[in-house]
CSV table of C-alpha atoms and ligand atoms in Angstrom, one decimal:
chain,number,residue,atom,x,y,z
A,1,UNK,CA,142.4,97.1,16.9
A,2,UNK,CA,140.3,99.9,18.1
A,3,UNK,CA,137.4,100.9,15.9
A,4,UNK,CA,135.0,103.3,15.9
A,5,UNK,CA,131.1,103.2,16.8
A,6,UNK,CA,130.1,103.9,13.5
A,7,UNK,CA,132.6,104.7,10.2
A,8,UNK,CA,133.7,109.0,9.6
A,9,UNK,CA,132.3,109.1,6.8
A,10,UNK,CA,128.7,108.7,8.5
A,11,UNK,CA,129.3,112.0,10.5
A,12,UNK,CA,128.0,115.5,10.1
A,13,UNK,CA,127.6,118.5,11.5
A,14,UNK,CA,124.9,119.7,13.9
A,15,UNK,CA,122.9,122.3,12.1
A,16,UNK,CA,123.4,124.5,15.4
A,17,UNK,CA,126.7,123.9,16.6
A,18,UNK,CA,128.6,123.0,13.7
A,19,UNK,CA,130.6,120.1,15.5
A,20,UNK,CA,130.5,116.7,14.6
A,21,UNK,CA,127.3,114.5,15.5
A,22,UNK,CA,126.0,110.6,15.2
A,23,UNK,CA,123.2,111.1,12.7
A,24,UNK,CA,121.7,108.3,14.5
A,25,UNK,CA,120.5,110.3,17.1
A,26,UNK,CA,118.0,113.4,17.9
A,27,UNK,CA,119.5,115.4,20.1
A,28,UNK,CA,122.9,116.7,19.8
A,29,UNK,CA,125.3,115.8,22.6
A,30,UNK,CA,127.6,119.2,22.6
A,31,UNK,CA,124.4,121.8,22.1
A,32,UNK,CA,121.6,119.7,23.0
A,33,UNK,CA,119.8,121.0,20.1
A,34,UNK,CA,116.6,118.8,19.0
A,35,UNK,CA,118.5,118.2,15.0
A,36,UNK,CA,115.3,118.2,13.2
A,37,UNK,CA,114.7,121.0,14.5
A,38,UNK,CA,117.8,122.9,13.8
A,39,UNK,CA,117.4,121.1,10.2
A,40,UNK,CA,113.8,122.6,9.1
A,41,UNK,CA,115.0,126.0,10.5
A,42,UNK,CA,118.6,126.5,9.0
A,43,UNK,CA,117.0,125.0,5.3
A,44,UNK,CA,114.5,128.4,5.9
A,45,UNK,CA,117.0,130.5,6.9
A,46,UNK,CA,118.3,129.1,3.0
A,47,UNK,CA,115.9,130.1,1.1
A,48,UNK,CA,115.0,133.3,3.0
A,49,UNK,CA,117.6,136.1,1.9
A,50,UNK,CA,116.6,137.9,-1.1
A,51,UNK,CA,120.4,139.1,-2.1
A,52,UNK,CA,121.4,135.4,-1.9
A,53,UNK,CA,118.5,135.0,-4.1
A,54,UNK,CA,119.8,137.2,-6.4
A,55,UNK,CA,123.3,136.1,-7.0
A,56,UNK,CA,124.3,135.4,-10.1
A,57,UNK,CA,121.5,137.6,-11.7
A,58,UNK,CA,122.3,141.1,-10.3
A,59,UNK,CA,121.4,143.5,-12.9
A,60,UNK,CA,120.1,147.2,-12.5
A,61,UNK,CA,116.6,145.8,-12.8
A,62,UNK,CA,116.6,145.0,-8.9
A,63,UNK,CA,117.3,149.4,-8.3
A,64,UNK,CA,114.0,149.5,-9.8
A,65,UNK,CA,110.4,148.8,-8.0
A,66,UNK,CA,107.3,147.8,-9.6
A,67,UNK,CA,109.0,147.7,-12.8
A,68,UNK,CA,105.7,145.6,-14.5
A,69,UNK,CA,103.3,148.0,-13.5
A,70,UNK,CA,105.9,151.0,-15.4
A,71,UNK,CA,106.2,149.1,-18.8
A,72,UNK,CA,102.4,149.0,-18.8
A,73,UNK,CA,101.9,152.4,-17.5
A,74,UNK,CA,104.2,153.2,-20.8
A,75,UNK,CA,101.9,151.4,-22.5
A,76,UNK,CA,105.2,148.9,-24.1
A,77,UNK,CA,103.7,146.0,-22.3
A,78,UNK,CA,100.3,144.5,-22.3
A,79,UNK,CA,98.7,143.4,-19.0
A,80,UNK,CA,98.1,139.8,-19.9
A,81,UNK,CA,102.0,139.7,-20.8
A,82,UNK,CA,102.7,140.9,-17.5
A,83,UNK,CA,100.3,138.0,-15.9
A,84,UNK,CA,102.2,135.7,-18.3
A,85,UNK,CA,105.5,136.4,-17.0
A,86,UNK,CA,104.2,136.7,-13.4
A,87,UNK,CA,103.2,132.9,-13.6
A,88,UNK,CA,106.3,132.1,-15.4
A,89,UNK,CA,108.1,133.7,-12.8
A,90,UNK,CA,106.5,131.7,-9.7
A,91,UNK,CA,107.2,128.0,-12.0
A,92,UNK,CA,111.1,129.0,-12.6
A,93,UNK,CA,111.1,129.7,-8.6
A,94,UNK,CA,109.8,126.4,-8.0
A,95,UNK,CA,112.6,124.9,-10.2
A,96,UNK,CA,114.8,127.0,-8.1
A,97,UNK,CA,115.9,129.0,-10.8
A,98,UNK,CA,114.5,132.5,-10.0
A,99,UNK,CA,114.2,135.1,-12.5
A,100,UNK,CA,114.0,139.0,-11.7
A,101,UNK,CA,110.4,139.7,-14.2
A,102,UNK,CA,112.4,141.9,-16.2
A,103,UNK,CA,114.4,138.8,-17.1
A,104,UNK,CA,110.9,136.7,-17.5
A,105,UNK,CA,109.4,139.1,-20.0
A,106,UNK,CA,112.7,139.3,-22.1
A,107,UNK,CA,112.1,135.3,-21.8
A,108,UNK,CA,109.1,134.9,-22.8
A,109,UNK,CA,109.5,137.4,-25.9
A,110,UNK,CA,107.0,140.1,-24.3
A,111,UNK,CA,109.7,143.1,-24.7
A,112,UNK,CA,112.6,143.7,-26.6
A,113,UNK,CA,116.0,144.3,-24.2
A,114,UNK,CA,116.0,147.7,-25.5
A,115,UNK,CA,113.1,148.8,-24.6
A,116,UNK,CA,113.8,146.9,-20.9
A,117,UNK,CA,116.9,148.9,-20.7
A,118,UNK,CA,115.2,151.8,-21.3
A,119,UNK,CA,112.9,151.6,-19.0
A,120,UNK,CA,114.8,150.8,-16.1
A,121,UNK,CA,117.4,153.8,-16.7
A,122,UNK,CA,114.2,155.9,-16.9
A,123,UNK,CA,113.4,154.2,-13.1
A,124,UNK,CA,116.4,155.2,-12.4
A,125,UNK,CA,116.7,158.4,-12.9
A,126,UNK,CA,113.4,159.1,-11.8
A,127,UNK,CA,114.2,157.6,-8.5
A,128,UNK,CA,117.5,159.9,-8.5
A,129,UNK,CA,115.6,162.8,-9.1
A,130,UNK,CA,113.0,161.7,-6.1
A,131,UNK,CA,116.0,161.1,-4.0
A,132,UNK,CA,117.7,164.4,-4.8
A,133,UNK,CA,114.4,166.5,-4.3
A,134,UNK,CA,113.8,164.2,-0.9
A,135,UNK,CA,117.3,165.6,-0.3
A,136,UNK,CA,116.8,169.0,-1.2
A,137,UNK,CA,113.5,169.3,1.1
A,138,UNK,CA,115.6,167.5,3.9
A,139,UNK,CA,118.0,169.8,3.3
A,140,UNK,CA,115.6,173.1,3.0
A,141,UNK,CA,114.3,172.3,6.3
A,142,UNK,CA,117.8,171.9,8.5
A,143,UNK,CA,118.1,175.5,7.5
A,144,UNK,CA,114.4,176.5,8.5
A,145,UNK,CA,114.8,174.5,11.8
A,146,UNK,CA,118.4,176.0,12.1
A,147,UNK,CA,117.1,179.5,11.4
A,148,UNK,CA,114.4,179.1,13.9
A,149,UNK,CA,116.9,177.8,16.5
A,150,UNK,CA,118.7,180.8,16.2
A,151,UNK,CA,116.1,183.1,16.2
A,152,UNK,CA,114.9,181.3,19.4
A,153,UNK,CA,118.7,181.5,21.0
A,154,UNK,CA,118.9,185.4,20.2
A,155,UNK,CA,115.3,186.0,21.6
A,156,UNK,CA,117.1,183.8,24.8
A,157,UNK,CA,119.5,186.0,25.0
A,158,UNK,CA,118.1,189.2,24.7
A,159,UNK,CA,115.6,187.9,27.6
A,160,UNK,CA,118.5,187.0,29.6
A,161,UNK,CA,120.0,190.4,28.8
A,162,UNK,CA,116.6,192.0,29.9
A,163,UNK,CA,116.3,190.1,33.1
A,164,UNK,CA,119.7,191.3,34.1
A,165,UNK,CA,119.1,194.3,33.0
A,166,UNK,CA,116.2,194.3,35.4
A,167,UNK,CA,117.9,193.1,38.4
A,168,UNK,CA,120.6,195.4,37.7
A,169,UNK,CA,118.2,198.5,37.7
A,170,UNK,CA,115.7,197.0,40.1
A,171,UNK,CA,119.0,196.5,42.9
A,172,UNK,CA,120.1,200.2,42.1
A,173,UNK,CA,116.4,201.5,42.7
A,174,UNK,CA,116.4,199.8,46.2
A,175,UNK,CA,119.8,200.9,47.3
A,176,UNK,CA,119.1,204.3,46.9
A,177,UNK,CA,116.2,204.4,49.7
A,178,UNK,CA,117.9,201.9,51.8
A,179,UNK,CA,121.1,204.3,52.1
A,180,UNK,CA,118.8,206.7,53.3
A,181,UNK,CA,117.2,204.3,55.6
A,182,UNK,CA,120.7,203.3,56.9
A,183,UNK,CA,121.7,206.9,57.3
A,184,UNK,CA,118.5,207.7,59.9
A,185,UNK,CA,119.5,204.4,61.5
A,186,UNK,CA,122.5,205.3,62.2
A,187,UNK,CA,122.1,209.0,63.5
A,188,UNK,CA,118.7,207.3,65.6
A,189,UNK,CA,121.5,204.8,67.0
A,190,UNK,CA,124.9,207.1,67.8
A,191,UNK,CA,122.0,209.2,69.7
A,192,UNK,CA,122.8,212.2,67.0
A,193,UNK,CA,118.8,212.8,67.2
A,194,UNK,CA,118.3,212.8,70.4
A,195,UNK,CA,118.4,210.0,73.1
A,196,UNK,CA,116.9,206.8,73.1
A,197,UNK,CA,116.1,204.4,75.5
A,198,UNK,CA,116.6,200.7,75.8
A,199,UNK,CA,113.8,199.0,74.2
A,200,UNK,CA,114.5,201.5,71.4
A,201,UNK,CA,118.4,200.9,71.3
A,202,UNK,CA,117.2,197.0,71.3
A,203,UNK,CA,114.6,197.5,68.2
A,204,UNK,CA,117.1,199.5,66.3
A,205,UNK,CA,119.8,197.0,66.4
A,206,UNK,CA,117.1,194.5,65.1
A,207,UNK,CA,115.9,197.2,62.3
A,208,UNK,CA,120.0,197.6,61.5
A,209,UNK,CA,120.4,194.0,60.8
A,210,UNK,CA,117.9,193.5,58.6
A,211,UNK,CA,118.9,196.5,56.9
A,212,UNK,CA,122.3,194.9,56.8
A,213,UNK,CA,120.8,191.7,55.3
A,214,UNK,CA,118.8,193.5,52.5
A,215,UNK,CA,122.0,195.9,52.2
A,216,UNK,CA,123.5,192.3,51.4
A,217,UNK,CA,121.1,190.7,49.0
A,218,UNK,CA,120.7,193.3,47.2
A,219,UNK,CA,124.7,193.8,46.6
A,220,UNK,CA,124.7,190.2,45.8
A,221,UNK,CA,122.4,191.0,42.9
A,222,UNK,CA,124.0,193.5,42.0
A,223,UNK,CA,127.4,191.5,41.6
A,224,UNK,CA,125.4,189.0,39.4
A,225,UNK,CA,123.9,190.8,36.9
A,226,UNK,CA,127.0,192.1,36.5
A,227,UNK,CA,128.8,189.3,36.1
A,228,UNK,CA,126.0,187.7,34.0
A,229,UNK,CA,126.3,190.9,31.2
A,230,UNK,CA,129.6,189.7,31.4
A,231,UNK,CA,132.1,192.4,33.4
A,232,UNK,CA,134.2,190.3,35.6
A,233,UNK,CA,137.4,192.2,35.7
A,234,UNK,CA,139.8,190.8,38.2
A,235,UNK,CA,143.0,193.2,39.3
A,236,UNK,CA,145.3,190.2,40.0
A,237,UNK,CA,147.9,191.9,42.4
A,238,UNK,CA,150.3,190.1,45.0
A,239,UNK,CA,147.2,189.7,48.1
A,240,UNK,CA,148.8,189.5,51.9
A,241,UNK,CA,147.0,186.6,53.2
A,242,UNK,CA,147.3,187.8,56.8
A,243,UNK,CA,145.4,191.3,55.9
A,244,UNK,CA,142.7,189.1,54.4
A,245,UNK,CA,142.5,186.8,56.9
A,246,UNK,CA,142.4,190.0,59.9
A,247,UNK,CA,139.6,191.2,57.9
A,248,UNK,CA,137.2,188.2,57.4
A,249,UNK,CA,138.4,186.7,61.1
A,250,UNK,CA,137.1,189.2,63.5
A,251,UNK,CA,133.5,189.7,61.5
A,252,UNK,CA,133.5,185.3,61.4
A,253,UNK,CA,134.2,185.1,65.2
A,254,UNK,CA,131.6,187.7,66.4
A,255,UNK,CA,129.1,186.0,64.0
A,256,UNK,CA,129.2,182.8,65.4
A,257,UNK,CA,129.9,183.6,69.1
A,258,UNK,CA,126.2,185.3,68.5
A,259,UNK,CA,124.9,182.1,67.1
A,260,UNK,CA,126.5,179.5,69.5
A,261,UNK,CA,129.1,178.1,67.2
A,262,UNK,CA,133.1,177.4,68.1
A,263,UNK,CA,135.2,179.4,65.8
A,264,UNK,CA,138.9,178.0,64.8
A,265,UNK,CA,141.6,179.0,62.1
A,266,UNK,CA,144.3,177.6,61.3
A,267,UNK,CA,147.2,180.4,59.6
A,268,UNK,CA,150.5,178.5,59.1
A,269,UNK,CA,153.3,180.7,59.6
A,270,UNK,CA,155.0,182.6,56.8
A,271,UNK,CA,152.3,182.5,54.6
A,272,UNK,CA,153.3,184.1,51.3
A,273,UNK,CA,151.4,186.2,49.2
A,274,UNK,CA,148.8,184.7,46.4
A,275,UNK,CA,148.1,186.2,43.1
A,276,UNK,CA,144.7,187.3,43.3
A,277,UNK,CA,141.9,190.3,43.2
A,278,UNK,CA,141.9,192.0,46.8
A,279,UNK,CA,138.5,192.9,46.7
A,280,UNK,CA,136.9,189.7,45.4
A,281,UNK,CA,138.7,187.1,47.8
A,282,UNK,CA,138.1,188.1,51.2
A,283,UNK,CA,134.0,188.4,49.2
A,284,UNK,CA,134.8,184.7,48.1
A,285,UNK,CA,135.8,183.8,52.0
A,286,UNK,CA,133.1,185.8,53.7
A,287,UNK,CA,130.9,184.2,51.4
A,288,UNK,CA,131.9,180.7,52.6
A,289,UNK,CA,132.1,181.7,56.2
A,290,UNK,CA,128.5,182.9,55.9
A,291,UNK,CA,127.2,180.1,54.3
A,292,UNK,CA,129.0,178.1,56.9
A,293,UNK,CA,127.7,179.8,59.9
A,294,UNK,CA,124.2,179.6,58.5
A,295,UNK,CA,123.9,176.1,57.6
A,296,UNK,CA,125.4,175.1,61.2
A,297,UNK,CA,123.4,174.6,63.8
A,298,UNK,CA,124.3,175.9,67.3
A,299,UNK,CA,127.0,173.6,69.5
A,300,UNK,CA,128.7,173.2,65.9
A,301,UNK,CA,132.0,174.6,64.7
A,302,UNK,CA,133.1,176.5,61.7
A,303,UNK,CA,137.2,176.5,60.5
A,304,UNK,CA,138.7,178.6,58.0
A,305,UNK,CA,142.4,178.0,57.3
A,306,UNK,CA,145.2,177.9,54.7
A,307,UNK,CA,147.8,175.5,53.9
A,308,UNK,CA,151.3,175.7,52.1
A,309,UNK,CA,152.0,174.0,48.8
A,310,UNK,CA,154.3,174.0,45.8
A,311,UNK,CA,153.5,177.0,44.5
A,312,UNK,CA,150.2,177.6,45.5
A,313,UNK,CA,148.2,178.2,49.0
A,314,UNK,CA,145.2,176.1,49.6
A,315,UNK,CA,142.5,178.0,51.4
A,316,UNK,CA,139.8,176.4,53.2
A,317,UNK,CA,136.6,176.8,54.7
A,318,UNK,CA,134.1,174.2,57.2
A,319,UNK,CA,131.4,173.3,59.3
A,320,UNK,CA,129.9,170.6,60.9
A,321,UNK,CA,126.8,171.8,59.7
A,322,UNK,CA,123.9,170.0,58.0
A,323,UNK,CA,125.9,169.1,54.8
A,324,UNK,CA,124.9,168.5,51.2
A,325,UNK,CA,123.6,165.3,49.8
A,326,UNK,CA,126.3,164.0,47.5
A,327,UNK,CA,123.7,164.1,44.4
A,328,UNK,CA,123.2,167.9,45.5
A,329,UNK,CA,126.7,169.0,44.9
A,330,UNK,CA,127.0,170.4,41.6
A,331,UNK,CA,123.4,171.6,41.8
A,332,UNK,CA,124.5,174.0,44.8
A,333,UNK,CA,126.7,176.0,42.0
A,334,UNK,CA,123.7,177.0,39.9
A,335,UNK,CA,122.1,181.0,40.2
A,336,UNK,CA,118.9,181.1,42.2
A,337,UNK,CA,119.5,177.2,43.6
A,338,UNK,CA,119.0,176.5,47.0
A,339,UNK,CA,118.8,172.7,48.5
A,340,UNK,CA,115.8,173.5,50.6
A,341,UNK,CA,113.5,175.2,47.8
A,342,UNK,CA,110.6,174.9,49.5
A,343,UNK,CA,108.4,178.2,50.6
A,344,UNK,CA,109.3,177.0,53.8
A,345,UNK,CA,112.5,176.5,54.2
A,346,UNK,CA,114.5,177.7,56.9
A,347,UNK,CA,117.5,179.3,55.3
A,348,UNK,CA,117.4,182.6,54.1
A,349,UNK,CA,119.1,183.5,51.1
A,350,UNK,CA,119.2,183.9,46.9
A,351,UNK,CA,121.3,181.0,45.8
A,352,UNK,CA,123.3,182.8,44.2
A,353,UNK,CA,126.4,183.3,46.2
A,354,UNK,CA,127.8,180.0,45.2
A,355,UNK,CA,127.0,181.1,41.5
A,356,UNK,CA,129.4,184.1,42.0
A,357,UNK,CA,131.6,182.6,44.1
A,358,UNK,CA,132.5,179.7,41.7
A,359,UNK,CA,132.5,182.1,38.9
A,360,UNK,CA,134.8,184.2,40.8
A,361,UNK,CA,137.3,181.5,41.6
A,362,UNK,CA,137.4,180.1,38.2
A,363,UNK,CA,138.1,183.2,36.5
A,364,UNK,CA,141.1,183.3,39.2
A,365,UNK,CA,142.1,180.0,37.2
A,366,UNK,CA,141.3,177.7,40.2
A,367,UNK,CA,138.5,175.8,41.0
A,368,UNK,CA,136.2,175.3,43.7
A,369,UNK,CA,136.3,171.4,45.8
A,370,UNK,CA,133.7,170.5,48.1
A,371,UNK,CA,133.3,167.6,50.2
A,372,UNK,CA,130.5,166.9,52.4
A,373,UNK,CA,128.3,164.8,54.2
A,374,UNK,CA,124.3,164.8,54.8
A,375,UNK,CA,124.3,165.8,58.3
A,376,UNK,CA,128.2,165.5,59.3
A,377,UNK,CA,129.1,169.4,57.9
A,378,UNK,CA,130.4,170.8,54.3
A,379,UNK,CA,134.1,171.4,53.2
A,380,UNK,CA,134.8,173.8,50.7
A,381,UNK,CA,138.7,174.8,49.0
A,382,UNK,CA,140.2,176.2,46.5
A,383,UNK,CA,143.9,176.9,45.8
A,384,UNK,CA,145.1,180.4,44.7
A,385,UNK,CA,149.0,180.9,43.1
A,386,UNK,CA,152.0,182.2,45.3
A,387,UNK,CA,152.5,186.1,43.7
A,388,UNK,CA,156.0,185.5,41.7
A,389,UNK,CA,158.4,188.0,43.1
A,390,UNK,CA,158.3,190.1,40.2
A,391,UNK,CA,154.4,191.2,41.0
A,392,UNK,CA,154.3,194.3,42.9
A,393,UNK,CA,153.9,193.7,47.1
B,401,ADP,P1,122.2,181.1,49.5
B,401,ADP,O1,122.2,182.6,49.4
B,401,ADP,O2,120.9,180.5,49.4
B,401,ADP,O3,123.0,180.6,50.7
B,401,ADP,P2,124.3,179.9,47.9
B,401,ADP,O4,124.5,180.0,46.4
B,401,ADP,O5,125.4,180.5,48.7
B,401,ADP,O6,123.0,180.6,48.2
B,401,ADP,O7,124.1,178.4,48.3
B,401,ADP,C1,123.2,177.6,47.6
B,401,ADP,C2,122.7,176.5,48.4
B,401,ADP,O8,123.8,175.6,48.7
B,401,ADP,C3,122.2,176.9,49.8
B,401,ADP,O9,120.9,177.4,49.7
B,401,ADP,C4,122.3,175.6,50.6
B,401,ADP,O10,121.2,174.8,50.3
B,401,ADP,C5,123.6,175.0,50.0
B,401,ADP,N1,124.8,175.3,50.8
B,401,ADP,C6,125.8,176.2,50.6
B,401,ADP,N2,126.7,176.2,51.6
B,401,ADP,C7,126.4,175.2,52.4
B,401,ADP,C8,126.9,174.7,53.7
B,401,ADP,N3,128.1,175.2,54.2
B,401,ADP,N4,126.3,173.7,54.2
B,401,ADP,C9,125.1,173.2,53.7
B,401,ADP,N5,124.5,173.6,52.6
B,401,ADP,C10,125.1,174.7,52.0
């Protein structure tokens, strides 16, 4: 018959593990753990925990700190009690029958339980009463804090308020003197002041572009301190996509025949009408085309184009620019951000067209996808609705 190494009732578990082991030897053969070892520590981990200490002789007294040091204080105990039960205290721990000293002085006759209970309710409270003023401070000073956070969001806001208030005041001072300026330009350039010869025609188309440019930033501006002091009111109406597209195609091929680029849309036939604001989509489109012609370098291309779906019209614009780093995307969309910060960079501009034009599209109920590629070119979209036929046409 088949017998066992050694009888079951010489097994027990490994202190680690828990599964059965051969007493017999060191090491256990499912954990590996050295069993003397594991012994010494799991007996500490015994004898550690206070709250297993305590079972069996939970009583208020363990709410309460120092409790010795109070009776005395209350002059209903006398320091050499208190030294008496101390030592009593440490012997019944050695017996492995632990006593709280509350319980040791009752013991040893050095209080009466009444006077015990008295004093610990007293703790009690008195912790309470620490705990409820802690709680009250705590409490006083969430609304100081909360207070000062307001305080500090107003003051944000009135600064923002001021800085947009500047911007808008600051833009309507320069546009006064540049309408001027553009007026003379103009009159110097249709020869209405007399004639002018080629050098001059050639420094006046120069002085009329830049003029054009600051004419631009300084609309742009404009448009964002408004729409920061909140007045973006879109007229939805039923927009022709064709018109938009005849006015933001001609201006987008002569821009980048002048800088070298090849031009291509793509207008599917039939394309219905979108709800939308006329004035603010061919601005989103322009924006894009602008942005595309600028960040492409000559040889490149730039496409704008729509497409036809369920009840909406996706319109696109893209390069084959210089792209955006993937990590850069979202950052493009913030006022005042552009990739190249640097007091060198190469790209004029205010970073805040994409600001606008995100704002713009969003309030249109769409949103604003771009794809891109460090170095391959950029790909911006966003969908608009088809006008229902009951909008007006
Ligand atoms: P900006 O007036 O400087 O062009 P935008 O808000 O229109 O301001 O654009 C913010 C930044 O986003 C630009 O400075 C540029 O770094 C990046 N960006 C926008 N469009 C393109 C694009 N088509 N290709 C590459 N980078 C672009």
């Amino acid at each position: 018959m088949f017998r066992p190494r050694y009888a079951m009732k010489n097994l027990i578990s490994c202190p680690n593990c828990g599964k059965l082991i051969d007493p017999r030897i060191p090491i256990c053969r499912h954990c590996n753990a050295n069993l003397a070892l594991a012994a010494i520590l799991a007996e500490k981990k015994m004898t550690i925990p206070p709250v297993e200490l305590l079972k069996g002789q939970l009583s208020p007294e363990v709410l309460v700190p120092r409790l010795g040091d109070y009776l005395i204080e209350k002059e209903v105990l006398r320091k050499e009690d208190l030294q008496r039960a101390l030592r009593y205290q440490e012997e019944m721990q050695a017996k492995g029958q632990p006593k709280l000293i509350g319980q040791a002085l009752l013991e040893l006759g050095a209080i009466s339980r009444e006077v015990l209970d008295q004093a610990i309710t007293e703790q009690i409270f008195q912790l309470q009463s620490a705990l409820q003023r802690a709680n009250e401070k705590l409490e006083a000073r969430v609304r100081e804090r909360t207070l000062e956070l307001e305080n500090a969001l107003n003051r944000l806001s009135e600064l923002s308020q001021l800085k947009s208030n500047f911007i808008a005041n600051i833009s309507h001072e320069l546009r006064t003197p540049l309408t001027h300026l553009r007026g003379y330009l103009d009159l110097l350039m249709d020869t209405t002041l007399g004639p002018v010869n080629n050098q001059q025609v050639d420094a006046l188309s120069v002085m009329l572009k830049a003029e054009d440019r600051l004419e631009r930033l300084i609309e742009n501006l404009i448009r964002f301190s408004d729409f920061s002091r909140g007045s973006l009111d879109l007229q939805l109406e039923s927009v022709d996509l064709l018109d938009v597209f005849m006015e933001i195609v001609p201006v987008a091929e002569q821009k980048c025949g002048e800088k070298g680029l090849v031009f291509h849309t793509k207008i599917p036939q039939g394309l219905p009408s979108v709800k939308a604001d006329k004035q603010k989509l061919p601005w989103i489109l322009n924006h894009l085309l602008d942005n595309a012609i600028k960040f492409t370098p000559e040889g490149g291309s730039v496409h704008v184009g729509a497409s036809i779906e369920t009840g909406i019209v996706k319109l696109y614009v893209a390069d084959t620019g210089i792209g955006i780093a993937v990590n850069q995307i979202d950052e493009i969309f913030e006022p005042f951000h552009q990739v190249d910060g640097s007091s060198t960079r190469r790209y004029g501009g205010t970073g805040l067209g994409l600001a606008m034009v995100r704002q713009v599209v969003e309030a249109h109920g769409s949103n604003i996808v771009v794809r891109s590629k460090k170095g391959k070119g950029s790909y911006f979209e966003f969908s608009l609705p088809i006008a229902d036929a009951g909008l007006e046409r």
